[in-house]
Tab-separated table of C-alpha atoms (C1' of nucleotides) in Angstrom:
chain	number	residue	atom	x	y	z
A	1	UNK	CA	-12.669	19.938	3.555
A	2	UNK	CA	-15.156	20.753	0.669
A	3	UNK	CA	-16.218	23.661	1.752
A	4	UNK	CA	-16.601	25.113	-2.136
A	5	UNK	CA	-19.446	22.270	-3.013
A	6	UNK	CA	-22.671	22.290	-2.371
A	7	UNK	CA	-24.495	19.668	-0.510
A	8	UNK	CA	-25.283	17.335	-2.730
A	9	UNK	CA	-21.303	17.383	-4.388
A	10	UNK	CA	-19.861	17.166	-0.743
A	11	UNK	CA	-21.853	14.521	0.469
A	12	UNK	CA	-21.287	12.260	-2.863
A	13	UNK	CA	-17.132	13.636	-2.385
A	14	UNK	CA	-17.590	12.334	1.738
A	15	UNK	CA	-19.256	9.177	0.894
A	16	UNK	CA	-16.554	8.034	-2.134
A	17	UNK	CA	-13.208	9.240	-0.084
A	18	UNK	CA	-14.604	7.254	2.761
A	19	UNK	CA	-15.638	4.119	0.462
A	20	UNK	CA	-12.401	4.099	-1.227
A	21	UNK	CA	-10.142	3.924	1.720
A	22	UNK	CA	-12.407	1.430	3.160
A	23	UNK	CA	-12.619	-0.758	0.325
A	24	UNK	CA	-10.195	0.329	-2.586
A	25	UNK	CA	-10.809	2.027	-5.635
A	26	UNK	CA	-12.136	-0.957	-7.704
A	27	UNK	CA	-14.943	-2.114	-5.391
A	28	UNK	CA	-16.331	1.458	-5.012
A	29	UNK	CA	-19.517	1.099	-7.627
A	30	UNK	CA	-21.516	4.193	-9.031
A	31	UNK	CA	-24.335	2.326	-7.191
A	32	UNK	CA	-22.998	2.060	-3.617
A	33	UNK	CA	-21.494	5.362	-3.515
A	34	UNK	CA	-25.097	6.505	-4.539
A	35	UNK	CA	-26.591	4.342	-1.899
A	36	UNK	CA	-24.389	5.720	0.784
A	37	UNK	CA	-24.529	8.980	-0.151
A	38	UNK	CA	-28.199	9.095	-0.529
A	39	UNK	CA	-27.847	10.991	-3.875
A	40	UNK	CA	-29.606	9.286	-6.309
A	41	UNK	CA	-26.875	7.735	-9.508
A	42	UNK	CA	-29.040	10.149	-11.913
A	43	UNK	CA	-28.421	12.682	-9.720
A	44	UNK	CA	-24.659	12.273	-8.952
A	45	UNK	CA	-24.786	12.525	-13.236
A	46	UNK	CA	-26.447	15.652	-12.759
A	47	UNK	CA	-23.512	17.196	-10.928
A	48	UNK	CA	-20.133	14.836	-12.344
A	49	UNK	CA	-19.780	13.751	-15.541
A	50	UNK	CA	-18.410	10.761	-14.573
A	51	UNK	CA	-16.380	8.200	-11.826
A	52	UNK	CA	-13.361	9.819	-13.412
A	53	UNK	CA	-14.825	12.874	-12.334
A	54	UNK	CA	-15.774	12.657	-9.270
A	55	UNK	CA	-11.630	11.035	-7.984
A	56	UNK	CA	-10.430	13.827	-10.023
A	57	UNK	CA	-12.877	16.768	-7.873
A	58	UNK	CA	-12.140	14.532	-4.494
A	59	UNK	CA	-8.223	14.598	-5.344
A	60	UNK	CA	-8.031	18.793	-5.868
A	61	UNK	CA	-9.784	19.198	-3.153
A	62	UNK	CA	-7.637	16.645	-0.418
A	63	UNK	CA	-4.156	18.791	-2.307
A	64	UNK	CA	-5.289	21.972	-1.732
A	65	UNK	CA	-6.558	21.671	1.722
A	66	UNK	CA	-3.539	20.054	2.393
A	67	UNK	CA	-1.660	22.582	1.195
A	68	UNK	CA	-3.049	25.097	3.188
A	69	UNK	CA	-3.179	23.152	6.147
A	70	UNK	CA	0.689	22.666	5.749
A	71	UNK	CA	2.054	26.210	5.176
A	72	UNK	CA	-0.238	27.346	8.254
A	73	UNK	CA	1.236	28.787	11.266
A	74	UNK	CA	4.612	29.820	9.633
A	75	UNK	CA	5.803	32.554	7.532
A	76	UNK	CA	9.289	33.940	6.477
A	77	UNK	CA	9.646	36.344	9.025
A	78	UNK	CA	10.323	32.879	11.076
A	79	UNK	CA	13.820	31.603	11.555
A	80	UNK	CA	14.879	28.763	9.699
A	81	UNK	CA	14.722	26.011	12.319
A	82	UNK	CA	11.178	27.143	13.770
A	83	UNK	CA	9.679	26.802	9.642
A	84	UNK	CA	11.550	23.785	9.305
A	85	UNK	CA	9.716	21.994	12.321
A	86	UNK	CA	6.432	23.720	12.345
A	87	UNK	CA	6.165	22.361	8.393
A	88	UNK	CA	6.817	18.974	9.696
A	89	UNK	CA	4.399	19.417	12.610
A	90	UNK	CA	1.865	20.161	10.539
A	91	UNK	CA	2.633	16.942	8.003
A	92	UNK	CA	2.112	15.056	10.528
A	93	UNK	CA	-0.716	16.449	12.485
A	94	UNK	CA	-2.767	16.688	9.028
A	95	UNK	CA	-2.130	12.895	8.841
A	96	UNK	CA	-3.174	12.262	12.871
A	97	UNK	CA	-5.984	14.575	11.962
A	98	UNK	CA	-7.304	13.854	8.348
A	99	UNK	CA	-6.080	10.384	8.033
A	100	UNK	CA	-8.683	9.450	4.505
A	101	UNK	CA	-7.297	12.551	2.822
A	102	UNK	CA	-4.039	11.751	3.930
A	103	UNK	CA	-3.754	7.770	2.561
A	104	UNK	CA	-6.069	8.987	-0.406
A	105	UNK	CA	-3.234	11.433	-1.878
A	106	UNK	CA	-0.641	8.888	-1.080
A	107	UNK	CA	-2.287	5.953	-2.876
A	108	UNK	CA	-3.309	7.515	-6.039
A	109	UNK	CA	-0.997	10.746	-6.545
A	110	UNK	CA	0.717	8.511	-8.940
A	111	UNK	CA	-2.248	6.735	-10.611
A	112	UNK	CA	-3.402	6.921	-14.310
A	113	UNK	CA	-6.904	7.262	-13.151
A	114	UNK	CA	-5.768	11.018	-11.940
A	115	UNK	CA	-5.180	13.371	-14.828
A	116	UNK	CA	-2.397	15.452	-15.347
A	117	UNK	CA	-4.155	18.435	-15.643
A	118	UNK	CA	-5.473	17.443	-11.921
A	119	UNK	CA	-1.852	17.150	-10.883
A	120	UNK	CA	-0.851	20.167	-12.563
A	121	UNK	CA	-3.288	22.221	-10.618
A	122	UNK	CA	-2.307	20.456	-7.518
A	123	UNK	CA	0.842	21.008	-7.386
A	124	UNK	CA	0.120	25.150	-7.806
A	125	UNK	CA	-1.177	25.199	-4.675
A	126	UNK	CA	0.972	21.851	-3.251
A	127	UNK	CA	4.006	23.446	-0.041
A	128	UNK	CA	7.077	21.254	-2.221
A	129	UNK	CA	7.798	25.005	-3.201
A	130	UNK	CA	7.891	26.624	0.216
A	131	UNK	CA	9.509	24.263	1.859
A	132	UNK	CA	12.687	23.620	-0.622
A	133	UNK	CA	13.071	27.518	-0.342
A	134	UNK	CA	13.299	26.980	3.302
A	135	UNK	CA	16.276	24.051	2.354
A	136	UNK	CA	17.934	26.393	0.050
A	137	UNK	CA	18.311	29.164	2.596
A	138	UNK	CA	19.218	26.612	5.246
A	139	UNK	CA	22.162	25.692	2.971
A	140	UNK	CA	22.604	29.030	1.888
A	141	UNK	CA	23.352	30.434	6.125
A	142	UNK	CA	25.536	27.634	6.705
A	143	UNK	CA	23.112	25.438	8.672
A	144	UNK	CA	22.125	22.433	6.113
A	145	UNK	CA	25.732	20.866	4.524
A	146	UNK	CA	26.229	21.766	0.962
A	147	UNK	CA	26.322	18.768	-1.671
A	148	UNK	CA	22.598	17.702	-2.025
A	149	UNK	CA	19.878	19.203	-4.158
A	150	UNK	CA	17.071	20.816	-1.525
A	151	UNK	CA	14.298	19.261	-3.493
A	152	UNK	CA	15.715	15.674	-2.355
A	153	UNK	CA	16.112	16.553	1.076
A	154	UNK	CA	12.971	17.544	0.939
A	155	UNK	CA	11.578	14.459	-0.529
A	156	UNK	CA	13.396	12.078	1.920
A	157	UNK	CA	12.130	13.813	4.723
A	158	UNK	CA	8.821	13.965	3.353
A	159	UNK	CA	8.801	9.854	2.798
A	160	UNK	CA	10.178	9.402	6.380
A	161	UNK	CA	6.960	11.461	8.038
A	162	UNK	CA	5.122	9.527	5.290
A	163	UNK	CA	6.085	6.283	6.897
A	164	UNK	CA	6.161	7.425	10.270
A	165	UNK	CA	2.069	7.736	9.500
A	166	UNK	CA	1.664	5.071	7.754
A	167	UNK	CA	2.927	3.240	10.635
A	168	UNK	CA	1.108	5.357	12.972
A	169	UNK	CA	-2.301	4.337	10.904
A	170	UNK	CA	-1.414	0.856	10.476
A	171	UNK	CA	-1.256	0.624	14.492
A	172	UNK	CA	2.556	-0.602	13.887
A	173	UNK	CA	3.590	2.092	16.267
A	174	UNK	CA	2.820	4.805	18.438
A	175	UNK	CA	2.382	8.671	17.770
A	176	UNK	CA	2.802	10.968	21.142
A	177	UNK	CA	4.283	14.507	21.214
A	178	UNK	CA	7.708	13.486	22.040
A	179	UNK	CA	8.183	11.111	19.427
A	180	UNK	CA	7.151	13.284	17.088
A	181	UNK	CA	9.216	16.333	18.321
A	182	UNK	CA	12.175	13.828	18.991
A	183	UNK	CA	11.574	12.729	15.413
A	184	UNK	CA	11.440	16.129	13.849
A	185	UNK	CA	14.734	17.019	15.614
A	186	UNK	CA	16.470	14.094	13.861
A	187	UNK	CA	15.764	14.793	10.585
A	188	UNK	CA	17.437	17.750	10.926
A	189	UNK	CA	20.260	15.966	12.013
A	190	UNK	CA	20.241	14.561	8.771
A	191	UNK	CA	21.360	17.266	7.373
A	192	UNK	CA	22.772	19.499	10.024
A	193	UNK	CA	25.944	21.392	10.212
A	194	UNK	CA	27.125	21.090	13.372
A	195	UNK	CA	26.842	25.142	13.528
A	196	UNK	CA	23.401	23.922	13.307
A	197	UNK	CA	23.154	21.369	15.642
A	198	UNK	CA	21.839	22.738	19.357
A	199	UNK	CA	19.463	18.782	20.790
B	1	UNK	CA	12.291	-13.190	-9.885
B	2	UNK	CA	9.335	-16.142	-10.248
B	3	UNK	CA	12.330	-18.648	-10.604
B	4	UNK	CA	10.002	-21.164	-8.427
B	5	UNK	CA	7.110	-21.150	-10.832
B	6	UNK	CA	6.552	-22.993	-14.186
B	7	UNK	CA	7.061	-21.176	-18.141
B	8	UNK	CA	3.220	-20.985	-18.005
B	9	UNK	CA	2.812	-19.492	-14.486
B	10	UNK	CA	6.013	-17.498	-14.816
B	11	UNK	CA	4.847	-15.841	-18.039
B	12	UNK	CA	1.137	-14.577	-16.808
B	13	UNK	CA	3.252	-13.617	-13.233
B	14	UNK	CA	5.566	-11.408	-15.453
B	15	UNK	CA	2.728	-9.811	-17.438
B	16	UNK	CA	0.642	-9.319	-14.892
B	17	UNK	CA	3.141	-6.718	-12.801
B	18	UNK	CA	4.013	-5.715	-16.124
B	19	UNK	CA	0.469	-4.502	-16.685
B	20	UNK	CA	-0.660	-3.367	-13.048
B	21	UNK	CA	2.059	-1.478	-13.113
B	22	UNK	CA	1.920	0.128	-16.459
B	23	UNK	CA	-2.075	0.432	-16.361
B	24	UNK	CA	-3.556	0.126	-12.765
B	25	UNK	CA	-5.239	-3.049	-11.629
B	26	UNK	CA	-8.712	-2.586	-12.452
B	27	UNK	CA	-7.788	-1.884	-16.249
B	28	UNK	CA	-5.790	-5.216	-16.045
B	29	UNK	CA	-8.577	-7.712	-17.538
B	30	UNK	CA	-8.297	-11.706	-17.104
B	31	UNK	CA	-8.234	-11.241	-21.134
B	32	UNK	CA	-5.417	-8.737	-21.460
B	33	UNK	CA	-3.302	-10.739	-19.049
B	34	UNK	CA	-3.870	-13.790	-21.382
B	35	UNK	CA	-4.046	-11.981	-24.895
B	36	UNK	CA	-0.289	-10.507	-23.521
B	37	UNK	CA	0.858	-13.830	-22.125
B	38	UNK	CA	0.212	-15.845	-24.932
B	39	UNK	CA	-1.746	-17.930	-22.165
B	40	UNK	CA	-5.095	-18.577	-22.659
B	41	UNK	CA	-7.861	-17.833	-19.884
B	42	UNK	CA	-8.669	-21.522	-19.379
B	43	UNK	CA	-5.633	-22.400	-18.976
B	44	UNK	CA	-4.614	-19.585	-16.720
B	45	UNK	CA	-7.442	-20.723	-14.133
B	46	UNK	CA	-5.977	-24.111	-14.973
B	47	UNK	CA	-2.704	-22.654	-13.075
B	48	UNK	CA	-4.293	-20.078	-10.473
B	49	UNK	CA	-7.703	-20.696	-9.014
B	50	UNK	CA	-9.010	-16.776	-9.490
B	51	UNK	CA	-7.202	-13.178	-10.329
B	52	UNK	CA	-6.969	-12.092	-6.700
B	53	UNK	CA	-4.790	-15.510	-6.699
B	54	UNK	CA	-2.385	-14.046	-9.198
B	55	UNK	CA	-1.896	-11.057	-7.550
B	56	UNK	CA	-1.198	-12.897	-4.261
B	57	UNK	CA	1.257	-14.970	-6.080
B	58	UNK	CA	2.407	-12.328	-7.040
B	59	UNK	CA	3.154	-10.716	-3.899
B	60	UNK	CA	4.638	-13.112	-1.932
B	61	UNK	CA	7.147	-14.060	-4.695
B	62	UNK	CA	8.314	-10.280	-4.761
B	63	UNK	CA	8.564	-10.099	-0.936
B	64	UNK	CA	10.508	-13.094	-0.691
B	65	UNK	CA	12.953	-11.815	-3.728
B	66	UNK	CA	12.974	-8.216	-2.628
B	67	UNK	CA	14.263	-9.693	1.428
B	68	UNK	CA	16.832	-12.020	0.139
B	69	UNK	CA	17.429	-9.179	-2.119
B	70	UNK	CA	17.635	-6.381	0.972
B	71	UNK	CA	19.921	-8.474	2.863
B	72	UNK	CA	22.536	-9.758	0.784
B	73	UNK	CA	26.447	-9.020	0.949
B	74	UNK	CA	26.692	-8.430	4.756
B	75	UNK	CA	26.361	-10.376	7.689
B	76	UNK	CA	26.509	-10.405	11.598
B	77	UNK	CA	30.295	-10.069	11.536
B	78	UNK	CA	30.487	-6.865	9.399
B	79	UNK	CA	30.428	-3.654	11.629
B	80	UNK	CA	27.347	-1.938	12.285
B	81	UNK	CA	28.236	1.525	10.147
B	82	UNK	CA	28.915	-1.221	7.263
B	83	UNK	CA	25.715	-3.648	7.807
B	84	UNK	CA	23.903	-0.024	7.982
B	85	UNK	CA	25.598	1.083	4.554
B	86	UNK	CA	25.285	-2.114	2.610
B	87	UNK	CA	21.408	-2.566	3.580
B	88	UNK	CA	20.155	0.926	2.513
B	89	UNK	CA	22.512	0.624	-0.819
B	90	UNK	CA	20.993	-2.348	-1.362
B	91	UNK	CA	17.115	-1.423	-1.181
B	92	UNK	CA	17.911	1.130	-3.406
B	93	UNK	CA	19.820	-0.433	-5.955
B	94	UNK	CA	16.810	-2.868	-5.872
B	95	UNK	CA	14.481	-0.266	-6.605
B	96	UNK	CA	16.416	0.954	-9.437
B	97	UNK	CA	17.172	-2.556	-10.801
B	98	UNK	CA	13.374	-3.964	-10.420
B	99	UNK	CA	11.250	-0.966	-10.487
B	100	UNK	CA	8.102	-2.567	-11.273
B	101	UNK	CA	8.624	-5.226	-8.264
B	102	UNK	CA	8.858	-2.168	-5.807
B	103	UNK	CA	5.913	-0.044	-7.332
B	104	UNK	CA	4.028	-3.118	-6.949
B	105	UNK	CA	4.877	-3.758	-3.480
B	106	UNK	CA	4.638	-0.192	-2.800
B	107	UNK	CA	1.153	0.585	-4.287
B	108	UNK	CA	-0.706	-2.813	-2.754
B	109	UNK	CA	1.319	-3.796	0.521
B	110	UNK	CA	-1.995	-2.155	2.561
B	111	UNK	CA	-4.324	-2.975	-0.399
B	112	UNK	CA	-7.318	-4.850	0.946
B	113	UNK	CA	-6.823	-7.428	-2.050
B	114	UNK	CA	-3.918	-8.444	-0.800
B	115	UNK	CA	-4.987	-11.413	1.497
B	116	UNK	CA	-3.723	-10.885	5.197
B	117	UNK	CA	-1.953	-14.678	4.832
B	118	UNK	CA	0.222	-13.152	2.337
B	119	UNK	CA	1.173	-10.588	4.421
B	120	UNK	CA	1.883	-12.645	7.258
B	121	UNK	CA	3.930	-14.897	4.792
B	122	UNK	CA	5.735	-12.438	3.239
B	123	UNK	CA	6.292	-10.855	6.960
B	124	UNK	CA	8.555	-13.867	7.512
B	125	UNK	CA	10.720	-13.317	4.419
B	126	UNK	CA	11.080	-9.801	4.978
B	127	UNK	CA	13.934	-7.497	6.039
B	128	UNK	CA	12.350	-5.261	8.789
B	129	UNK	CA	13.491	-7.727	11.520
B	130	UNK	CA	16.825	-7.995	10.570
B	131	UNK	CA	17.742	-4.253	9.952
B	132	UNK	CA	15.820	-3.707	13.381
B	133	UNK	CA	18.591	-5.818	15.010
B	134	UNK	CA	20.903	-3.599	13.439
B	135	UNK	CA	19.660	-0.729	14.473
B	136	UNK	CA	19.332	-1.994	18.232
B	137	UNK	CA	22.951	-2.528	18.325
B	138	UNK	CA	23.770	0.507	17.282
B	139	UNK	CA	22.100	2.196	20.042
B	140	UNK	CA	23.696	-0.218	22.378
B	141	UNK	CA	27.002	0.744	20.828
B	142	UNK	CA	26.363	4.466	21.370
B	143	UNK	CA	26.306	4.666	17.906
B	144	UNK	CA	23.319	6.005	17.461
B	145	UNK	CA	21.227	7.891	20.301
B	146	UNK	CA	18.554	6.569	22.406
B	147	UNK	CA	15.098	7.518	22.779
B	148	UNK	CA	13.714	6.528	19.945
B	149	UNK	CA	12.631	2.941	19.015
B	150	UNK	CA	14.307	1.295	16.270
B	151	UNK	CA	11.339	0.211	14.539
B	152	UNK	CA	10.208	3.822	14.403
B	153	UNK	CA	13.858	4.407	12.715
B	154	UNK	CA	13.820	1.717	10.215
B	155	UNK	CA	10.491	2.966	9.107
B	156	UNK	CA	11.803	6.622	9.409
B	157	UNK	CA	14.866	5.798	6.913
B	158	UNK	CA	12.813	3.230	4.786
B	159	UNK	CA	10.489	5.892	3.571
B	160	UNK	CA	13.042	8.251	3.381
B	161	UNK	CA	14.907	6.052	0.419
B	162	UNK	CA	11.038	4.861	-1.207
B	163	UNK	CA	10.725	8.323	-1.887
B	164	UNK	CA	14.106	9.082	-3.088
B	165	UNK	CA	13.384	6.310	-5.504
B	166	UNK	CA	9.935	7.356	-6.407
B	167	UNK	CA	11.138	10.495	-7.598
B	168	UNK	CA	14.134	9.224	-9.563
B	169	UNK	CA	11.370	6.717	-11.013
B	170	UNK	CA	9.212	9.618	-12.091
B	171	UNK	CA	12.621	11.414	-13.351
B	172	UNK	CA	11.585	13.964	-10.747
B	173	UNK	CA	15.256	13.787	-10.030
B	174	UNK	CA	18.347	11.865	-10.771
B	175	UNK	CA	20.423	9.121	-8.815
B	176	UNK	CA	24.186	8.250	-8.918
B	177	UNK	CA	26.135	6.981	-6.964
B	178	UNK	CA	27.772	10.372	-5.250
B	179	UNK	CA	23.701	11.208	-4.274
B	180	UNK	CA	23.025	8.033	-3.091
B	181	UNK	CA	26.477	7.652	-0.796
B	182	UNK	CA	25.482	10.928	0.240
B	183	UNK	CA	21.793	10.041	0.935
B	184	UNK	CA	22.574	7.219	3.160
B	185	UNK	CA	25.307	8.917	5.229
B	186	UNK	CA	22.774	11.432	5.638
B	187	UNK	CA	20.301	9.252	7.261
B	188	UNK	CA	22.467	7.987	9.522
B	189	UNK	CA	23.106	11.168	10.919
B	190	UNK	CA	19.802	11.437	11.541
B	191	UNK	CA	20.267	9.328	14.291
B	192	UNK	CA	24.005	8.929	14.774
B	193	UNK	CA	25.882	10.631	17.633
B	194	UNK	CA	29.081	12.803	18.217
B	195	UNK	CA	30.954	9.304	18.558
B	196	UNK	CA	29.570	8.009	15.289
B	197	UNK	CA	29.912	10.528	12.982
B	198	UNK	CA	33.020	10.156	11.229
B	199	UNK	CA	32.090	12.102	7.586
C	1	DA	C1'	-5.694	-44.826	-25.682
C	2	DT	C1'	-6.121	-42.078	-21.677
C	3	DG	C1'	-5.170	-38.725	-18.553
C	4	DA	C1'	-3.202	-34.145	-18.476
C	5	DT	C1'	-3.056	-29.870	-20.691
C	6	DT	C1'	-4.601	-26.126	-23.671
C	7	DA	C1'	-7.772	-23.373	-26.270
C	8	DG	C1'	-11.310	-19.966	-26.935
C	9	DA	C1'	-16.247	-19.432	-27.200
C	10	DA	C1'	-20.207	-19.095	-23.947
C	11	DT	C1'	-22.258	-17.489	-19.579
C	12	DG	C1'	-23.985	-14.624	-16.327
C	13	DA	C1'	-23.201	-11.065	-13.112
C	14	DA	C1'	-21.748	-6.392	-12.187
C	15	DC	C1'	-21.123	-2.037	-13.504
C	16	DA	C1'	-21.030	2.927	-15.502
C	17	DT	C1'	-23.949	5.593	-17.727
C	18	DT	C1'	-28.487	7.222	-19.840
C	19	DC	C1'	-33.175	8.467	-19.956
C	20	DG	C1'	-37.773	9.655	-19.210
C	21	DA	C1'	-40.665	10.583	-15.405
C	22	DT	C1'	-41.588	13.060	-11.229
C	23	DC	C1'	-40.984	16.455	-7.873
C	24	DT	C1'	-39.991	21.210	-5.881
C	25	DA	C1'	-39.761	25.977	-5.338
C	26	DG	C1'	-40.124	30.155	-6.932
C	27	DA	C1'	-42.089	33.295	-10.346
C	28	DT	C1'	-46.161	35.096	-12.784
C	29	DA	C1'	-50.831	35.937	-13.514
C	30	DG	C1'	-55.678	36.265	-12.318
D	1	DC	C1'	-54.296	34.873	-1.879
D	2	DT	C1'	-54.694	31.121	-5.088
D	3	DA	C1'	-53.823	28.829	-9.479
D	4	DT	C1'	-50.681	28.053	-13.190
D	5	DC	C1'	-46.346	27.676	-15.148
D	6	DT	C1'	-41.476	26.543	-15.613
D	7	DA	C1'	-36.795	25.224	-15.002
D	8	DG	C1'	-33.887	22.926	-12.452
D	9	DA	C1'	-33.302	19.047	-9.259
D	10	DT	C1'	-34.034	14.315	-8.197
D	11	DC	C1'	-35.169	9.660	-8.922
D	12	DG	C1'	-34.500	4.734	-10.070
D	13	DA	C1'	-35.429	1.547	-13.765
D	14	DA	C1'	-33.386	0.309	-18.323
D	15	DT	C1'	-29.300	-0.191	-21.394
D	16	DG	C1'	-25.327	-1.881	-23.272
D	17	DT	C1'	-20.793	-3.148	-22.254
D	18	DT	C1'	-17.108	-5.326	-19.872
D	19	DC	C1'	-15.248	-8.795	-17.323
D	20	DA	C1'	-14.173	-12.963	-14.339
D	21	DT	C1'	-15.120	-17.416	-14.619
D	22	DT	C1'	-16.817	-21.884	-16.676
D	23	DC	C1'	-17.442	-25.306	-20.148
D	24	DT	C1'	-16.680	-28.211	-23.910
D	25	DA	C1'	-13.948	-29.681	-27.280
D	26	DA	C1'	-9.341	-30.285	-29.187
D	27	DT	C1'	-4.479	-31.466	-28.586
D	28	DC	C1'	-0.545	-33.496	-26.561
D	29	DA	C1'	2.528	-36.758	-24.059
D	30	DT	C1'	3.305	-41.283	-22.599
DNA sequence: ATGATTAGAATGAACATTCGATCTAGATAG
DNA sequence: CTATCTAGATCGAATGTTCATTCTAATCAT
């Protein structure tokens, strides 16, 4: 996940994703992530120049693994339908699979603390991009109904996988390969022509 | 929205989610909350016994408005499709209406500062149950198709419409009513069958 | 007057950051 | 092959600030 860093950096970046989904953002000191990191707090200066720093390195990092763990396993040469769930499959499975990255981005993508030059490189290498083209050609070969703006389908599906996880995490509900393929399927129900529609 | 509080309590409540939301909790000082309140800090601990208690107070009083909120202007005798309609329009319109209520809940419903008494409390108040019921009967009708548990849909569609509204919030995109009608006949296609589609 | 309420200065702990000292490894010289 | 040097790496104690909370005195209502 930090494969670019060197020791010392990815063992500080480890120790303060791991501390700050444990215990939140605010009761993550200098001092304990030094502690638990074994790096001394002189040392962790020596390589951030400060907190701000080190969220800002940690956040990159989650975005663009994420985004590359997203966009894996499909290409265009793919139909439609097969991008559309193997995009989704992969949400979700990053989530099963890389749940502190995963709550991490969700709880502080909005947040002052990140800056916007952060989120301005994230999104460069975010999928939002990829997968509204898939929408748009959806739309475009008569599969997806006409009316809404791909970018908002997009983002309503995303928050439903969101929450899907987030109750997955929480232990409000179960995760197995049928719900997930089951749930997959109806979201593109959602917006489904019923050219389009083959469950 | 703290219509059950005092002026004094009612005024640090207000500035305090005005302030968390604007400038993240941990920038919200006991000082700023009174310098912006026009309360002073003795007499703010004369009200709440610490800040964690504000925030809690602050929690379960937005629960409790946002569920009598969610679940006003239909009842058990409305039809399913319109109980459906009238539940999703109105945790929307709430979201647009009281932005700062929602971020809040959104951003610290799985905080760790948020005691779990208040979440148990503000379970109780809450909407979940009564949409599930919804939901249940639908499949029952044939309305909507089995398989899936309704809890699993209600969180589905819930995040679906948090992140419609988080994206209208950030003026990532915009809302009227056409999208919106649109967005929540969409969602129940998601689920709905042959019988129940009627767009 | 007296009990409740309000005010803001005082307190003490916690924290991010700095700093000077020490260590390490690799280069250079004898 | 050993001794010396050097620059970067590492350490943890010291610093100065911020902040939640407390305290004491002043004000208000009855």
């Amino acid at each position: 996940m930090f494969a670019r860093y060197n020791k010392v950096q990815q063992a500080v970046l480890e120790t303060t994703l791991r501390l700050i989904i444990d215990k939140e953002l605010q009761a993550t000191s200098m001092s304990l992530i030094a502690k638990e990191s074994k790096v001394s707090t002189g040392n962790i200066y020596h390589y951030f120049s400060s907190k701000e720093d080190i969220i800002n390195e940690l956040y990159k990092a989650i975005v663009q693994f994420n985004g590359e763990y997203v966009t894996k396993n499909w290409s265009d040469a793919d139909p439609v339908r097969v991008r559309f769930e193997r995009a989704w499959e992969n949400v979700i499975r990053l989530g099963m699979e890389y749940p502190q990255g995963f709550q991490f981005i969700e709880q502080y993508s909005f947040s002052p603390y990140i800056y916007e030059a952060s989120k301005l490189e994230a999104y460069k290498g975010g999928w939002c991009g990829p997968l509204e083209a898939v929408y748009r050609e959806a739309i475009a070969a008569g599969l997806f109904k006409p009316g809404l703006e791909p970018r908002l389908m997009v983002q309503m599906h995303y928050g439903s996988f969101v929450y899907l996880l987030k109750a997955h995490l929480q232990q409000y509900l179960e995760l197995n390969e049928e719900t997930i393929r089951s749930a997959i399927s109806s979201s593109w129900n959602a917006f489904g022509t019923d050219k389009a529609v083959m469950t």
